[in-house]
Structures are given as C-alpha cells and as structure tokens.
C-alpha positions as a Python dict, from the first residue, in 0.01 Angstrom:
ca = {
    (1, 'M'): (0, 0, 0),
    (2, 'H'): (-348, -121, 99),
    (3, 'T'): (-396, -361, 387),
    (4, 'L'): (-660, -626, 357),
    (5, 'R'): (-860, -494, 651),
    (6, 'S'): (-1075, -191, 583),
    (7, 'T'): (-1279, -17, 848),
    (8, 'G'): (-1498, 129, 573),
    (9, 'L'): (-1563, -216, 430),
    (10, 'V'): (-1650, -360, 772),
    (11, 'A'): (-1876, -61, 837),
    (12, 'A'): (-2052, -114, 505),
    (13, 'C'): (-2110, -477, 592),
    (14, 'L'): (-2230, -393, 942),
    (15, 'A'): (-2484, -150, 795),
    (16, 'G'): (-2617, -430, 585),
    (17, 'A'): (-2625, -706, 844),
    (18, 'L'): (-2998, -670, 908),
    (19, 'A'): (-3286, -917, 911),
    (20, 'F'): (-3514, -959, 612),
    (21, 'G'): (-3830, -751, 629),
    (22, 'A'): (-4123, -680, 400),
    (23, 'A'): (-4005, -375, 210),
    (24, 'A'): (-4158, -363, -139),
    (25, 'H'): (-3944, -477, -429),
    (26, 'P'): (-4046, -237, -707),
    (27, 'A'): (-3899, -436, -994),
    (28, 'S'): (-4019, -783, -906),
    (29, 'G'): (-4286, -743, -638),
    (30, 'Q'): (-4087, -969, -406),
    (31, 'P'): (-3983, -867, -52),
    (32, 'A'): (-3648, -696, -12),
    (33, 'P'): (-3431, -695, 298),
    (34, 'N'): (-3454, -410, 544),
    (35, 'G'): (-3164, -170, 502),
    (36, 'C'): (-3135, -240, 131),
    (37, 'L'): (-3203, 2, -147),
    (38, 'P'): (-3482, -115, -380),
    (39, 'L'): (-3402, -273, -715),
    (40, 'T'): (-3546, 23, -906),
    (41, 'P'): (-3424, 90, -1260),
    (42, 'T'): (-3431, 459, -1357),
    (43, 'G'): (-3242, 443, -1687),
    (44, 'T'): (-3353, 368, -2040),
    (45, 'Q'): (-3318, 14, -2174),
    (46, 'G'): (-3209, 189, -2491),
    (47, 'G'): (-2861, 190, -2338),
    (48, 'A'): (-2864, -183, -2264),
    (49, 'L'): (-2628, -438, -2413),
    (50, 'L'): (-2858, -735, -2343),
    (51, 'P'): (-3237, -768, -2338),
    (52, 'G'): (-3424, -731, -2010),
    (53, 'G'): (-3166, -511, -1843),
    (54, 'L'): (-3245, -321, -1521),
    (55, 'M'): (-3063, 0, -1600),
    (56, 'N'): (-2925, 264, -1363),
    (57, 'V'): (-3023, 101, -1036),
    (58, 'R'): (-2891, 301, -742),
    (59, 'F'): (-2693, 96, -493),
    (60, 'G'): (-2509, 371, -303),
    (61, 'G'): (-2421, 737, -284),
    (62, 'T'): (-2699, 988, -226),
    (63, 'E'): (-3011, 1073, -419),
    (64, 'R'): (-2834, 1380, -554),
    (65, 'Y'): (-2506, 1200, -623),
    (66, 'P'): (-2597, 836, -670),
    (67, 'I'): (-2376, 550, -771),
    (68, 'A'): (-2558, 295, -978),
    (69, 'L'): (-2538, -35, -1158),
    (70, 'D'): (-2690, -211, -1457),
    (71, 'V'): (-2792, -573, -1415),
    (72, 'Y'): (-2908, -823, -1674),
    (73, 'P'): (-3117, -1104, -1524),
    (74, 'H'): (-3267, -1385, -1728),
    (75, 'A'): (-3632, -1444, -1809),
    (76, 'D'): (-3664, -1777, -1623),
    (77, 'A'): (-3637, -1876, -1257),
    (78, 'A'): (-3316, -2082, -1284),
    (79, 'T'): (-3055, -1996, -1021),
    (80, 'R'): (-2738, -1874, -1186),
    (81, 'P'): (-2388, -1748, -1116),
    (82, 'I'): (-2333, -1375, -1152),
    (83, 'A'): (-2050, -1205, -1338),
    (84, 'V'): (-1979, -851, -1216),
    (85, 'V'): (-1791, -687, -1502),
    (86, 'L'): (-1571, -394, -1405),
    (87, 'R'): (-1443, -143, -1656),
    (88, 'G'): (-1119, 39, -1599),
    (89, 'G'): (-1025, 396, -1674),
    (90, 'K'): (-1092, 718, -1488),
    (91, 'G'): (-1454, 806, -1565),
    (92, 'T'): (-1604, 517, -1376),
    (93, 'I'): (-1930, 689, -1275),
    (94, 'G'): (-2219, 676, -1519),
    (95, 'Q'): (-2090, 500, -1831),
    (96, 'R'): (-2074, 137, -1722),
    (97, 'S'): (-2077, -22, -2068),
    (98, 'S'): (-1759, 139, -2205),
    (99, 'Y'): (-1468, -91, -2280),
    (100, 'V'): (-1648, -407, -2159),
    (101, 'G'): (-1924, -471, -2414),
    (102, 'Q'): (-1775, -796, -2538),
    (103, 'L'): (-1730, -924, -2183),
    (104, 'V'): (-2091, -843, -2092),
    (105, 'E'): (-2217, -1029, -2400),
    (106, 'L'): (-1981, -1321, -2337),
    (107, 'F'): (-2108, -1394, -1988),
    (108, 'G'): (-2470, -1305, -2058),
    (109, 'D'): (-2483, -1538, -2359),
    (110, 'A'): (-2323, -1809, -2146),
    (111, 'G'): (-2615, -1795, -1901),
    (112, 'Y'): (-2468, -1580, -1625),
    (113, 'V'): (-2656, -1289, -1467),
    (114, 'V'): (-2431, -993, -1553),
    (115, 'A'): (-2388, -662, -1377),
    (116, 'T'): (-2177, -355, -1445),
    (117, 'I'): (-2124, -94, -1173),
    (118, 'D'): (-2016, 258, -1088),
    (119, 'Y'): (-1726, 304, -850),
    (120, 'H'): (-1510, 591, -734),
    (121, 'A'): (-1169, 593, -900),
    (122, 'P'): (-882, 644, -845),
    (123, 'S'): (-908, 574, -471),
    (124, 'L'): (-862, 198, -435),
    (125, 'D'): (-1018, 190, -90),
    (126, 'A'): (-1323, 391, -197),
    (127, 'A'): (-1362, 186, -513),
    (128, 'S'): (-1339, -137, -313),
    (129, 'E'): (-1612, -23, -74),
    (130, 'D'): (-1832, 67, -373),
    (131, 'L'): (-1782, -279, -521),
    (132, 'T'): (-1860, -442, -188),
    (133, 'S'): (-2184, -243, -159),
    (134, 'A'): (-2279, -347, -510),
    (135, 'L'): (-2210, -714, -428),
    (136, 'R'): (-2428, -691, -121),
    (137, 'M'): (-2707, -538, -331),
    (138, 'L'): (-2681, -809, -596),
    (139, 'T'): (-2594, -1120, -395),
    (140, 'K'): (-2761, -1061, -59),
    (141, 'C'): (-3034, -800, -88),
    (142, 'H'): (-3183, -911, -419),
    (143, 'A'): (-3033, -1251, -490),
    (144, 'A'): (-3378, -1412, -486),
    (145, 'A'): (-3531, -1161, -727),
    (146, 'L'): (-3236, -1189, -965),
    (147, 'H'): (-3208, -1569, -922),
    (148, 'V'): (-2843, -1536, -828),
    (149, 'D'): (-2638, -1792, -636),
    (150, 'Q'): (-2442, -1572, -397),
    (151, 'Y'): (-2165, -1829, -368),
    (152, 'K'): (-2101, -1829, -741),
    (153, 'T'): (-1988, -1473, -804),
    (154, 'V'): (-1718, -1404, -1064),
    (155, 'L'): (-1547, -1066, -1067),
    (156, 'V'): (-1433, -977, -1419),
    (157, 'A'): (-1198, -681, -1433),
    (158, 'E'): (-1019, -505, -1715),
    (159, 'D'): (-740, -248, -1712),
    (160, 'S'): (-721, -45, -1387),
    (161, 'A'): (-1017, -223, -1225),
    (162, 'A'): (-800, -529, -1158),
    (163, 'P'): (-652, -416, -819),
    (164, 'M'): (-1003, -336, -691),
    (165, 'A'): (-1136, -681, -784),
    (166, 'L'): (-842, -856, -624),
    (167, 'L'): (-856, -643, -310),
    (168, 'V'): (-1228, -699, -256),
    (169, 'A'): (-1187, -1072, -309),
    (170, 'A'): (-910, -1085, -48),
    (171, 'R'): (-1100, -874, 204),
    (172, 'L'): (-1424, -1068, 167),
    (173, 'R'): (-1238, -1395, 206),
    (174, 'E'): (-1082, -1262, 527),
    (175, 'L'): (-1418, -1149, 660),
    (176, 'R'): (-1578, -1482, 575),
    (177, 'L'): (-1295, -1670, 747),
    (178, 'G'): (-1369, -1454, 1051),
    (179, 'R'): (-1736, -1560, 1018),
    (180, 'F'): (-1860, -1204, 971),
    (181, 'A'): (-2219, -1271, 869),
    (182, 'G'): (-2290, -927, 720),
    (183, 'A'): (-2038, -956, 441),
    (184, 'P'): (-2114, -1083, 91),
    (185, 'A'): (-1961, -1419, 16),
    (186, 'P'): (-1614, -1397, -136),
    (187, 'P'): (-1615, -1442, -511),
    (188, 'A'): (-1573, -1791, -647),
    (189, 'S'): (-1319, -1654, -894),
    (190, 'V'): (-1156, -1337, -1023),
    (191, 'V'): (-1086, -1294, -1391),
    (192, 'V'): (-852, -1016, -1508),
    (193, 'V'): (-842, -940, -1880),
    (194, 'G'): (-580, -692, -1995),
    (195, 'G'): (-520, -568, -1642),
    (196, 'R'): (-300, -318, -1464),
    (197, 'F'): (-147, -437, -1137),
    (198, 'T'): (-20, -133, -947),
    (199, 'D'): (-118, -181, -577),
    (200, 'A'): (-283, -513, -654),
    (201, 'P'): (-274, -758, -360),
    (202, 'A'): (-179, -1120, -403),
    (203, 'P'): (-473, -1320, -544),
    (204, 'A'): (-656, -1485, -252),
    (205, 'V'): (-924, -1670, -449),
    (206, 'P'): (-892, -1871, -772),
    (207, 'T'): (-775, -1619, -1034),
    (208, 'R'): (-720, -1629, -1407),
    (209, 'I'): (-524, -1348, -1570),
    (210, 'I'): (-567, -1320, -1950),
    (211, 'H'): (-305, -1091, -2090),
    (212, 'G'): (-181, -971, -2429),
    (213, 'G'): (155, -1111, -2527),
    (214, 'A'): (236, -786, -2710),
    (215, 'D'): (113, -554, -2431),
    (216, 'S'): (363, -268, -2431),
    (217, 'E'): (179, -79, -2154),
    (218, 'V'): (181, -360, -1896),
    (219, 'P'): (431, -634, -1984),
    (220, 'I'): (302, -984, -1923),
    (221, 'A'): (588, -1038, -1679),
    (222, 'Q'): (391, -823, -1433),
    (223, 'A'): (96, -1059, -1451),
    (224, 'R'): (321, -1360, -1393),
    (225, 'A'): (487, -1188, -1096),
    (226, 'L'): (147, -1124, -940),
    (227, 'C'): (44, -1486, -979),
    (228, 'A'): (367, -1597, -822),
    (229, 'R'): (256, -1424, -497),
    (230, 'A'): (-92, -1583, -497),
    (231, 'T'): (-226, -1771, -195),
    (232, 'A'): (-486, -1945, -411),
    (233, 'G'): (-476, -2096, -757),
    (234, 'C'): (-366, -1842, -1016),
    (235, 'D'): (-273, -1884, -1378),
    (236, 'V'): (-173, -1650, -1660),
    (237, 'V'): (-304, -1706, -2009),
    (238, 'E'): (-105, -1531, -2281),
    (239, 'V'): (-292, -1413, -2590),
    (240, 'P'): (-23, -1408, -2858),
    (241, 'G'): (20, -1075, -3033),
    (242, 'A'): (-256, -901, -2833),
    (243, 'S'): (-218, -542, -2715),
    (244, 'H'): (-321, -406, -2375),
    (245, 'R'): (-693, -335, -2379),
    (246, 'V'): (-922, -630, -2447),
    (247, 'E'): (-1161, -437, -2670),
    (248, 'N'): (-872, -385, -2913),
    (249, 'W'): (-800, -756, -2954),
    (250, 'W'): (-856, -895, -3303),
    (251, 'P'): (-1111, -1168, -3384),
    (252, 'S'): (-819, -1405, -3437),
    (253, 'Q'): (-739, -1352, -3068),
    (254, 'W'): (-1088, -1415, -2935),
    (255, 'G'): (-1023, -1784, -2864),
    (256, 'Y'): (-967, -1687, -2500),
    (257, 'K'): (-1344, -1650, -2460),
    (258, 'A'): (-1451, -2014, -2486),
    (259, 'A'): (-1145, -2125, -2291),
    (260, 'L'): (-1231, -1883, -2009),
    (261, 'L'): (-1588, -2005, -1976),
    (262, 'S'): (-1467, -2364, -1970),
    (263, 'S'): (-1211, -2291, -1702),
    (264, 'L'): (-1472, -2138, -1471),
    (265, 'A'): (-1676, -2458, -1460),
    (266, 'S'): (-1471, -2586, -1168),
    (267, 'Q'): (-1574, -2278, -964),
    (268, 'V'): (-1937, -2225, -1070),
    (269, 'G'): (-2045, -2560, -1207),
    (270, 'T'): (-2291, -2601, -1493),
    (271, 'V'): (-2455, -2277, -1596),
    (272, 'P'): (-2819, -2289, -1719),
    (273, 'P'): (-2863, -2178, -2083),
    (274, 'A'): (-2941, -1813, -2139),
    (275, 'A'): (-3310, -1726, -2127),
    (276, 'R'): (-3409, -1396, -2283),
    (277, 'A'): (-3768, -1277, -2324),
    (278, 'A'): (-3871, -1206, -2681),
    (279, 'S'): (-3945, -840, -2758),
    (280, 'P'): (-4126, -827, -3093),
    (281, 'G'): (-4149, -478, -3240),
    (282, 'T'): (-4001, -290, -2944),
    (283, 'G'): (-3706, -316, -2709),
    (284, 'L'): (-3366, -466, -2782),
    (285, 'R'): (-3331, -729, -3054),
    (286, 'K'): (-2994, -902, -3078),
    (287, 'R'): (-2803, -1039, -3376),
    (288, 'I'): (-3054, -978, -3653),
    (289, 'V'): (-2885, -1126, -3962),
    (290, 'Y'): (-2860, -871, -4241),
    (291, 'D'): (-2615, -1060, -4464),
    (292, 'A'): (-2642, -1436, -4430),
    (293, 'A'): (-2375, -1510, -4688),
    (294, 'N'): (-2113, -1320, -4489),
    (295, 'R'): (-2265, -1404, -4145),
    (296, 'L'): (-2318, -1039, -4056),
    (297, 'A'): (-2566, -925, -3793),
    (298, 'L'): (-2692, -611, -3622),
    (299, 'D'): (-2852, -522, -3293),
    (300, 'A'): (-3156, -293, -3294),
    (301, 'W'): (-3338, -106, -3021),
    (302, 'V'): (-3679, 51, -3087),
    (303, 'P'): (-3872, 269, -2840),
    (304, 'S'): (-4210, 156, -2718),
    (305, 'T'): (-4370, 484, -2828),
    (306, 'P'): (-4570, 488, -3153),
    (307, 'G'): (-4350, 485, -3460),
    (308, 'P'): (-4212, 498, -3712),
    (309, 'H'): (-3903, 637, -3542),
    (310, 'G'): (-3603, 824, -3665),
    (311, 'A'): (-3292, 613, -3613),
    (312, 'V'): (-2916, 620, -3593),
    (313, 'V'): (-2719, 346, -3767),
    (314, 'L'): (-2400, 292, -3568),
    (315, 'V'): (-2077, 162, -3716),
    (316, 'H'): (-1804, 76, -3464),
    (317, 'G'): (-1441, 171, -3501),
    (318, 'G'): (-1139, -44, -3420),
    (319, 'G'): (-871, 30, -3679),
    (320, 'W'): (-1068, -161, -3945),
    (321, 'E'): (-948, -483, -3772),
    (322, 'A'): (-1113, -502, -3428),
    (323, 'G'): (-1446, -450, -3254),
    (324, 'D'): (-1808, -544, -3303),
    (325, 'R'): (-2163, -419, -3246),
    (326, 'V'): (-2106, -353, -2871),
    (327, 'T'): (-1751, -216, -2889),
    (328, 'Y'): (-1625, 145, -2879),
    (329, 'I'): (-1958, 307, -2963),
    (330, 'A'): (-2161, 213, -2653),
    (331, 'P'): (-2200, 576, -2530),
    (332, 'M'): (-2413, 646, -2839),
    (333, 'L'): (-2678, 389, -2740),
    (334, 'A'): (-2828, 570, -2443),
    (335, 'L'): (-2778, 908, -2611),
    (336, 'A'): (-2985, 804, -2911),
    (337, 'A'): (-3251, 651, -2689),
    (338, 'S'): (-3270, 964, -2474),
    (339, 'K'): (-3368, 1157, -2788),
    (340, 'G'): (-3657, 921, -2864),
    (341, 'L'): (-3467, 758, -3148),
    (342, 'A'): (-3425, 396, -3245),
    (343, 'W'): (-3073, 270, -3300),
    (344, 'V'): (-2911, -2, -3505),
    (345, 'S'): (-2554, -116, -3437),
    (346, 'I'): (-2388, -327, -3701),
    (347, 'D'): (-2108, -578, -3745),
    (348, 'Y'): (-1901, -567, -4063),
    (349, 'R'): (-1616, -775, -4196),
    (350, 'L'): (-1272, -686, -4069),
    (351, 'T'): (-925, -679, -4211),
    (352, 'P'): (-714, -878, -4289),
    (353, 'D'): (-994, -1111, -4404),
    (354, 'V'): (-1127, -840, -4640),
    (355, 'T'): (-1022, -502, -4772),
    (356, 'N'): (-1177, -162, -4716),
    (357, 'R'): (-1385, -212, -5030),
    (358, 'E'): (-1579, -498, -4873),
    (359, 'Q'): (-1621, -301, -4552),
    (360, 'V'): (-1784, -16, -4743),
    (361, 'A'): (-2009, -271, -4913),
    (362, 'D'): (-2112, -409, -4572),
    (363, 'V'): (-2214, -66, -4443),
    (364, 'K'): (-2424, -12, -4757),
    (365, 'A'): (-2581, -357, -4719),
    (366, 'A'): (-2677, -278, -4358),
    (367, 'L'): (-2841, 49, -4468),
    (368, 'Q'): (-3032, -136, -4737),
    (369, 'Y'): (-3148, -395, -4487),
    (370, 'V'): (-3277, -126, -4249),
    (371, 'R'): (-3467, 44, -4531),
    (372, 'T'): (-3614, -283, -4664),
    (373, 'H'): (-3720, -393, -4317),
    (374, 'A'): (-3818, -49, -4188),
    (375, 'A'): (-4177, -152, -4122),
    (376, 'D'): (-4073, -450, -3911),
    (377, 'L'): (-3818, -236, -3725),
    (378, 'R'): (-4072, 50, -3689),
    (379, 'I'): (-3810, 285, -3832),
    (380, 'D'): (-3869, 575, -4068),
    (381, 'P'): (-3623, 519, -4359),
    (382, 'A'): (-3633, 888, -4445),
    (383, 'R'): (-3492, 979, -4101),
    (384, 'L'): (-3171, 778, -4084),
    (385, 'V'): (-2847, 922, -3949),
    (386, 'L'): (-2530, 719, -4013),
    (387, 'V'): (-2272, 739, -3732),
    (388, 'G'): (-1910, 620, -3733),
    (389, 'E'): (-1603, 674, -3519),
    (390, 'S'): (-1232, 646, -3582),
    (391, 'A'): (-1182, 386, -3859),
    (392, 'S'): (-1554, 378, -3927),
    (393, 'G'): (-1550, 757, -3951),
    (394, 'Q'): (-1377, 696, -4283),
    (395, 'L'): (-1638, 433, -4375),
    (396, 'V'): (-1946, 647, -4307),
    (397, 'A'): (-1794, 960, -4465),
    (398, 'H'): (-1710, 757, -4778),
    (399, 'V'): (-2054, 591, -4788),
    (400, 'A'): (-2215, 937, -4759),
    (401, 'G'): (-2106, 1004, -5117),
    (402, 'S'): (-2346, 742, -5251),
    (403, 'E'): (-2624, 796, -4996),
    (404, 'P'): (-2761, 1147, -5051),
    (405, 'S'): (-3097, 1056, -4898),
    (406, 'L'): (-2953, 1010, -4548),
    (407, 'A'): (-3087, 1261, -4297),
    (408, 'G'): (-2730, 1309, -4176),
    (409, 'V'): (-2387, 1161, -4115),
    (410, 'V'): (-2186, 1195, -3794),
    (411, 'S'): (-1818, 1110, -3794),
    (412, 'F'): (-1619, 1110, -3471),
    (413, 'Y'): (-1240, 1154, -3503),
    (414, 'G'): (-1237, 992, -3844),
    (415, 'V'): (-955, 918, -4086),
    (416, 'Y'): (-1029, 1129, -4395),
    (417, 'D'): (-704, 1119, -4592),
    (418, 'L'): (-577, 763, -4636),
    (419, 'E'): (-298, 876, -4866),
    (420, 'A'): (-148, 1091, -4592),
    (421, 'M'): (-146, 793, -4353),
    (422, 'A'): (-58, 521, -4603),
    (423, 'G'): (284, 442, -4458),
    (424, 'D'): (541, 219, -4621),
    (425, 'P'): (362, -70, -4797),
    (426, 'A'): (669, -288, -4728),
    (427, 'N'): (548, -288, -4366),
    (428, 'P'): (263, -541, -4320),
    (429, 'R'): (114, -310, -4054),
    (430, 'S'): (103, -6, -4285),
    (431, 'L'): (-242, 133, -4353),
    (432, 'A'): (-203, 88, -4730),
    (433, 'R'): (-116, -279, -4687),
    (434, 'R'): (-385, -353, -4429),
    (435, 'L'): (-671, -177, -4604),
    (436, 'F'): (-603, -254, -4970),
    (437, 'R'): (-316, -509, -4973),
    (438, 'I'): (-106, -251, -5153),
    (439, 'T'): (257, -348, -5182),
    (440, 'S'): (392, -42, -5363),
    (441, 'L'): (268, 315, -5392),
    (442, 'D'): (237, 338, -5769),
    (443, 'A'): (-12, 559, -5947),
    (444, 'A'): (-289, 300, -5933),
    (445, 'S'): (-240, 253, -5558),
    (446, 'V'): (-246, 625, -5491),
    (447, 'A'): (-565, 650, -5696),
    (448, 'T'): (-725, 379, -5480),
    (449, 'L'): (-626, 554, -5157),
    (450, 'R'): (-775, 880, -5287),
    (451, 'E'): (-1092, 709, -5406),
    (452, 'Y'): (-1162, 586, -5053),
    (453, 'S'): (-1044, 905, -4882),
    (454, 'P'): (-1334, 1136, -4791),
    (455, 'Q'): (-1090, 1429, -4812),
    (456, 'H'): (-1057, 1372, -5186),
    (457, 'Q'): (-1429, 1309, -5244),
    (458, 'A'): (-1574, 1623, -5079),
    (459, 'R'): (-1862, 1781, -5265),
    (460, 'K'): (-2169, 1995, -5202),
    (461, 'T'): (-2421, 1715, -5266),
    (462, 'L'): (-2326, 1512, -4957),
    (463, 'P'): (-2594, 1471, -4691),
    (464, 'P'): (-2562, 1701, -4387),
    (465, 'M'): (-2249, 1612, -4190),
    (466, 'L'): (-2124, 1666, -3834),
    (467, 'L'): (-1757, 1607, -3757),
    (468, 'A'): (-1639, 1575, -3395),
    (469, 'V'): (-1288, 1536, -3251),
    (470, 'G'): (-1090, 1605, -2936),
    (471, 'T'): (-813, 1863, -2960),
    (472, 'A'): (-567, 1617, -2801),
    (473, 'D'): (-635, 1364, -3077),
    (474, 'R'): (-371, 1343, -3350),
    (475, 'L'): (-659, 1306, -3599),
    (476, 'A'): (-775, 1661, -3521),
    (477, 'V'): (-559, 1786, -3806),
    (478, 'Q'): (-740, 1553, -4047),
    (479, 'Q'): (-1080, 1678, -3933),
    (480, 'R'): (-979, 2040, -3977),
    (481, 'A'): (-853, 1975, -4330),
    (482, 'Y'): (-1168, 1779, -4426),
    (483, 'L'): (-1395, 2040, -4269),
    (484, 'A'): (-1221, 2314, -4467),
    (485, 'R'): (-1256, 2118, -4791),
    (486, 'L'): (-1628, 2049, -4730),
    (487, 'T'): (-1693, 2411, -4637),
    (488, 'A'): (-1524, 2528, -4956),
    (489, 'T'): (-1761, 2314, -5165),
    (490, 'G'): (-2067, 2463, -4995),
    (491, 'A'): (-2160, 2136, -4825),
    (492, 'D'): (-2389, 2136, -4520),
    (493, 'V'): (-2128, 2059, -4254),
    (494, 'Q'): (-2050, 2150, -3894),
    (495, 'G'): (-1741, 2077, -3686),
    (496, 'V'): (-1712, 2021, -3311),
    (497, 'E'): (-1386, 2020, -3119),
    (498, 'I'): (-1374, 1899, -2757),
    (499, 'D'): (-1102, 2093, -2578),
    (500, 'G'): (-832, 1865, -2439),
    (501, 'A'): (-1017, 1542, -2521),
    (502, 'P'): (-822, 1239, -2651),
    (503, 'H'): (-924, 975, -2904),
    (504, 'G'): (-1240, 778, -2832),
    (505, 'M'): (-1589, 864, -2703),
    (506, 'E'): (-1550, 608, -2425),
    (507, 'A'): (-1263, 824, -2290),
    (508, 'W'): (-1470, 1140, -2333),
    (509, 'H'): (-1685, 1030, -2042),
    (510, 'E'): (-1387, 1054, -1808),
    (511, 'E'): (-1391, 1434, -1769),
    (512, 'P'): (-1717, 1626, -1711),
    (513, 'A'): (-1601, 1908, -1939),
    (514, 'W'): (-1561, 1668, -2229),
    (515, 'R'): (-1920, 1547, -2203),
    (516, 'V'): (-2042, 1856, -2390),
    (517, 'W'): (-2024, 1631, -2697),
    (518, 'E'): (-2346, 1458, -2585),
    (519, 'T'): (-2546, 1781, -2603),
    (520, 'K'): (-2387, 1901, -2925),
    (521, 'V'): (-2421, 1570, -3109),
    (522, 'G'): (-2759, 1485, -2961),
    (523, 'D'): (-2909, 1820, -3057),
    (524, 'W'): (-2766, 1797, -3408),
    (525, 'I'): (-2911, 1450, -3465),
    (526, 'S'): (-3248, 1552, -3320),
    (527, 'A'): (-3269, 1847, -3554),
    (528, 'R'): (-3213, 1625, -3856),
    (529, 'T'): (-3448, 1345, -3751),
    (530, 'G'): (-3728, 1551, -3601),
    (531, 'A'): (-3676, 1359, -3279),
    (532, 'K'): (-3854, 1461, -2963),
    (533, 'K'): (-3733, 1366, -2615),
    (534, 'P'): (-3952, 1079, -2483),
}
C-alpha cells in the first residue's frame, strides 16, 4: 500500500523550488533555472525514434550512476503539450524506447513534445520520485527551451508503469491543492495502455485506460474496477481481441490511436502540427517509401561522418502479424550507431492480409531499394547485414538463400522449422493457416512449409550467419537444430546463447548479465562490415 504523501517526493520538490538564474543551457543557449541539471544530450541520435531527439539527458542519479531521459522537441517555437511515455518491465534504466515505439511515434506525429525516461523499478515510491524529477526537468526547468506547456502534460504508461503514473498524478494533484509551489503541475491526463494495476491508486486526474479484450494476463475487469474507484473522470476502452502488451496488438486493432488523440483534446486543446527539421543525407529520415504500390516505408539513420557506411537492415518481429519499423527491434538502433554504422528499419506487409510469400518479397524489395538508392543514403551496398528477430528471423534466414552478396545475416531467436510448428490447419490460429492459408497438411502443403523453413534450406553458400537465442526461450531448440544443420554443410555460421534469457531483445535489457549480447552481436557485425567505432 502506498499513501499519496511521500516525504521523498516533497523533498525532491523542495530541492527544486529555487529562483531562475543564469546558468548556461548547453543545448539551446537559453538560461536554465538554478538547481536544475543542464539539458545536455550525451547519447547518439542513432538510437532515436524521431528526428531532432535529445538523447540520454541526465535528470537524476549521480554522474557515475545517472538516470536519464530522451526528449523529442519540435523544430519551431510553438508551445505544445508534452507526452511522457513510460515503458513497463523490469529493466527500466537505459533502454527507454523498448515496448513503446508506436506510442512515441503516435504522440510525436500528433505534434506533442515526447519524452521517455529511466526510473527505478520495482520500487513504486522510488520510481515515482524519479518520474517527478523528470517532470520537473521537462516542465519547469526547461519548459521554455523545449516549448512545453507545463499545464498540458500527459503521462502515457504501459504494462507495469501504470501504478507509477497514477501515483505521481495523485501526489502532484495533492501538492498543487496544498499550493506547494516547488512541485510540477499535475498532469492534465493519464493514459494507460495495456496496464497492470497492482498497487495502483484511484485515478485522481482524468484517466483513459485502453485495454485488450482478450488480455489473459490482466483481465479487463481489473481496469474497470480501478476506474470505479476514481475521484476524477475515468473511462475504459476495450480493444476487442487484443492481448496484454500494446506492441503486440494487430494493425486491425490500431483504431484506438486516433480515438485516443481525439479524446485528449478536452484536456490539452488544439495541438500545433508536428514540425521536424529536414536532415538531408545524414541523421534520421522517417517513412521513406520503398514500395509505393503496397504503401511500404522504411526509416533510415546515417552517421554524419564521411561515407559510404556499412549498414544493418532491420526487420521487426511480431509473429508475422504485428509490429512495425519501431517495434521490438529498437535496441538494435543505438547498437548499430555505436559501431559507426547506418541502419535501415523496414515495414512489411502482415498476415492475415498476405502470406509469408509476400513478406519474403517485401524484405527483398527493401534490400533492392537500399542498393538502388545507396548513394542517396550514403550506404555501401557491399557492406549490408540483414537482421531479423523472432518471426522475422525466419524471413531473413530464408532471404539469405537468395542473397549471397550480403555481408552477413543475424537472426535472433528465429523460427527455422515451420513444419515442426505447423499445428492443426483446422485451427485458424495455427501457423500453417496463418502463414500460408493451408487447410490440410497434404504433400503439397508440407513441401511449402519446408520451402520456407531455413532448417530445410541450409547450405554452404549462404552468407555468413550469426544466430542468437536465450536459453529460457522455447525456440532455443530450433536454433540448436538449425546451427547443427548449417555447421554440417560447412556454412560460415556462429551461435550465441544467452544464459537464462527469455524471448525478445527488449527483455534482454532487463538483466545486466543478459546484455552480453550487445558485445557479441556488435563485434560480429563490425567484423563483417569493417565498421569502426565513431
């Protein structure tokens, strides 16, 4: 049980209740308040989800053990609301883009300033104090530089971050009612998307809870029970058929996005259109169309150093039916940039609208686009590494068979034997039915499954391959079988197993011991692309 009052929170606010002085503002040249840390980005924009990001800005902790945030201001001087997007999970220090890429894009594209922050989990009180410090940094210390309206803050929480957002909102409202001048303003609204509600206080500011109707981890009844205790307006929006975590929701379930933005108008008013500075030739370029007929796009980031650069082409996972350019694979962005590489992250068509055949064709089309436009992208087409994870591990391993000129292929916890996982085609959710619309496992259907199974297409002539999986992942057995088959053919292949790690590189950030993957994968890619650390 957590009471609304927090001596730590009040102390944090007292420490910040200082007059404005003339401290230098390193990012903007504007004055910053005394007692505030400077708005100094120390991270690479190669890890950014939106252009113009100020990455890895320390807002608390110590110089040795900082806690930091990423913030995405706009290129004009219009005053805007700010959406502070809070990822759930355990590893909440350092990887701020995991799980929430779509939410960051949603609010940034809608004209909000967007921030993502570190916080100390699982202590709810400590996490709440971290969030309060971040809000003070963003909405009091540097509101002018960021062009933020401090009274139009929206906290957007997913999964286990929901109780923290609700607790901070309630505490700040209490402090403001007590006319405590050092506190940030309470948020105009809290949005919870696919939340967990253990220890969550009753909503005390306008709150919208968007929840999957098929969430087996946190039944929607828990969301409704929380709203029933609210002391401010609270409503629950059910997303029919949706599972727990928002990044796993299918495109057919994305209608909540426009409805959410519309619902916030009563709290934040009209939001100025997004304004992003153009970055020709370098930096982050969003939604470059690579297949107009199928409305497919990619994001590309290119270092400012002289090119052409080696590059990784990233293909997101998502069970062949979910995800996009900023989903699941975000940890690879900063890793590639830290090695001096460019990166390209692609969309591709998803089931059930298409089959696996069309998805393979989309990956090949994206590779062809990168090669054809290599000069414009300042990318060396001879130094491309194709990277996939989970469902897209199957895609990139299959595409490798027709792309011998690739410098390398990396597959994280991929599916390599579709036949072994085909399931009963009478079940609409079976893999055979979803990927190929197979209704019976006759000889022709089995042949199709084998044709698209990397396990059955292993040969020596494949480009160099690196396979990575956690030992707690049920797909580890598939990697071991595929690795053995490739090794037997004499292929250039290496395998990496992360002891105790589950499925998903976003989860691999949650234990320091699991982060060895960054060194192993980064070094392997560097060796194949001739990359040098910038």
